[in-house]
Amino acid sequence: MTGSSPGAPGPLDRPLAPHGKADAVRERLITAIAVGQYLPGTKLPPERDLAQTLGVSRATLREAMGQLEETGVLVKRLGRTGGSFVAEAEDSREQFRDVAVRVLATSWQDLVHASDAMCRLQDTIVRAAAENRTEEHVHLLRERLEEFRAAPSGRAKQAADAALHLAIAEAGGNPVLADILFRAEQQLALSAPVHLWGDPQDQADMEQRALQDHEQLVALIASRDADAAGHLARRHAGIDLDLLERFRARAQQQAAQRPR
């Protein structure tokens, strides 16, 4: 929910080692689907970018994605607008909870540190936006806010969220800061510029929370209230970790209730 440039904090917080196996890549992609980083119907980033982010060869990535295509998790489409897409089945995330919980467990402390770093970076970016914004920036921010408000739930909302945060970063007027944020986010996730969208049953609540935060952020930037805007941005950036905590707790509860 805090995207400001390509890349976003998520469960895929560390590039894999160069010798990483296709199974590890497959599990990372499954985790991204399970926690809502990639929603049903979402197109994955280009193969070259994805392999570079993970620190693996394109051959390893192709093997992992091939496994997911064979099991119906991913769908390959040809043509100019083609690529690899998450299957439209709404229950696809439900199938992979155990894998996702295991992946999250191995990197949870890293995620906590990553979330703290992103909160601090977003604080700085939004303060800069409040201090440096022009009237043109304010006009664009209000347009992006209305686009977020009007966007249907799910993928369209994700895209509108990313566009709004990108406009905030641009309003900061400091390309070095924006680049630092971009590079930090690139290390924390696979998708670009998509952020976690949570478990299906959490989405309505989360999107309403995000809308309220966005309304306040735009108003505070417009009024040049840098302190209040930065404080809110730090809290807003914590949504991703909140969603992961909800997902993990719910998955663990469901696992405990299964017949043994």
JSON list of N, CA and C in Angstrom, two decimals, residues 23 28 92 115 156 172 174 203 258:
[
{"chain": "A", "resi": 23, "resn": "ASP", "atom": "N", "xyz": [13.08, -24.72, -7.13]},
{"chain": "A", "resi": 23, "resn": "ASP", "atom": "CA", "xyz": [12.06, -24.94, -6.10]},
{"chain": "A", "resi": 23, "resn": "ASP", "atom": "C", "xyz": [11.95, -23.74, -5.16]},
{"chain": "A", "resi": 28, "resn": "ARG", "atom": "N", "xyz": [8.87, -18.87, -3.54]},
{"chain": "A", "resi": 28, "resn": "ARG", "atom": "CA", "xyz": [8.78, -17.42, -3.35]},
{"chain": "A", "resi": 28, "resn": "ARG", "atom": "C", "xyz": [7.62, -16.85, -4.17]},
{"chain": "A", "resi": 92, "resn": "SER", "atom": "N", "xyz": [-6.71, -19.67, -5.52]},
{"chain": "A", "resi": 92, "resn": "SER", "atom": "CA", "xyz": [-5.32, -20.05, -5.73]},
{"chain": "A", "resi": 92, "resn": "SER", "atom": "C", "xyz": [-4.45, -19.75, -4.52]},
{"chain": "A", "resi": 115, "resn": "SER", "atom": "N", "xyz": [10.28, -3.49, 7.06]},
{"chain": "A", "resi": 115, "resn": "SER", "atom": "CA", "xyz": [9.12, -2.63, 7.27]},
{"chain": "A", "resi": 115, "resn": "SER", "atom": "C", "xyz": [9.51, -1.35, 8.00]},
{"chain": "A", "resi": 156, "resn": "ALA", "atom": "N", "xyz": [-7.13, -3.08, -9.99]},
{"chain": "A", "resi": 156, "resn": "ALA", "atom": "CA", "xyz": [-7.25, -1.66, -10.36]},
{"chain": "A", "resi": 156, "resn": "ALA", "atom": "C", "xyz": [-6.90, -0.77, -9.18]},
{"chain": "A", "resi": 172, "resn": "GLY", "atom": "N", "xyz": [8.12, 15.34, -4.05]},
{"chain": "A", "resi": 172, "resn": "GLY", "atom": "CA", "xyz": [9.24, 15.60, -3.15]},
{"chain": "A", "resi": 172, "resn": "GLY", "atom": "C", "xyz": [10.36, 16.37, -3.82]},
{"chain": "A", "resi": 174, "resn": "ASN", "atom": "N", "xyz": [13.08, 15.51, -5.17]},
{"chain": "A", "resi": 174, "resn": "ASN", "atom": "CA", "xyz": [14.45, 15.06, -4.92]},
{"chain": "A", "resi": 174, "resn": "ASN", "atom": "C", "xyz": [14.64, 13.68, -5.55]},
{"chain": "A", "resi": 203, "resn": "GLN", "atom": "N", "xyz": [-9.54, -7.44, 2.29]},
{"chain": "A", "resi": 203, "resn": "GLN", "atom": "CA", "xyz": [-9.32, -6.40, 1.29]},
{"chain": "A", "resi": 203, "resn": "GLN", "atom": "C", "xyz": [-10.22, -5.19, 1.48]},
{"chain": "A", "resi": 258, "resn": "ARG", "atom": "N", "xyz": [-6.86, -28.17, 11.78]},
{"chain": "A", "resi": 258, "resn": "ARG", "atom": "CA", "xyz": [-6.98, -29.31, 10.87]},
{"chain": "A", "resi": 258, "resn": "ARG", "atom": "C", "xyz": [-6.98, -30.63, 11.64]}
]
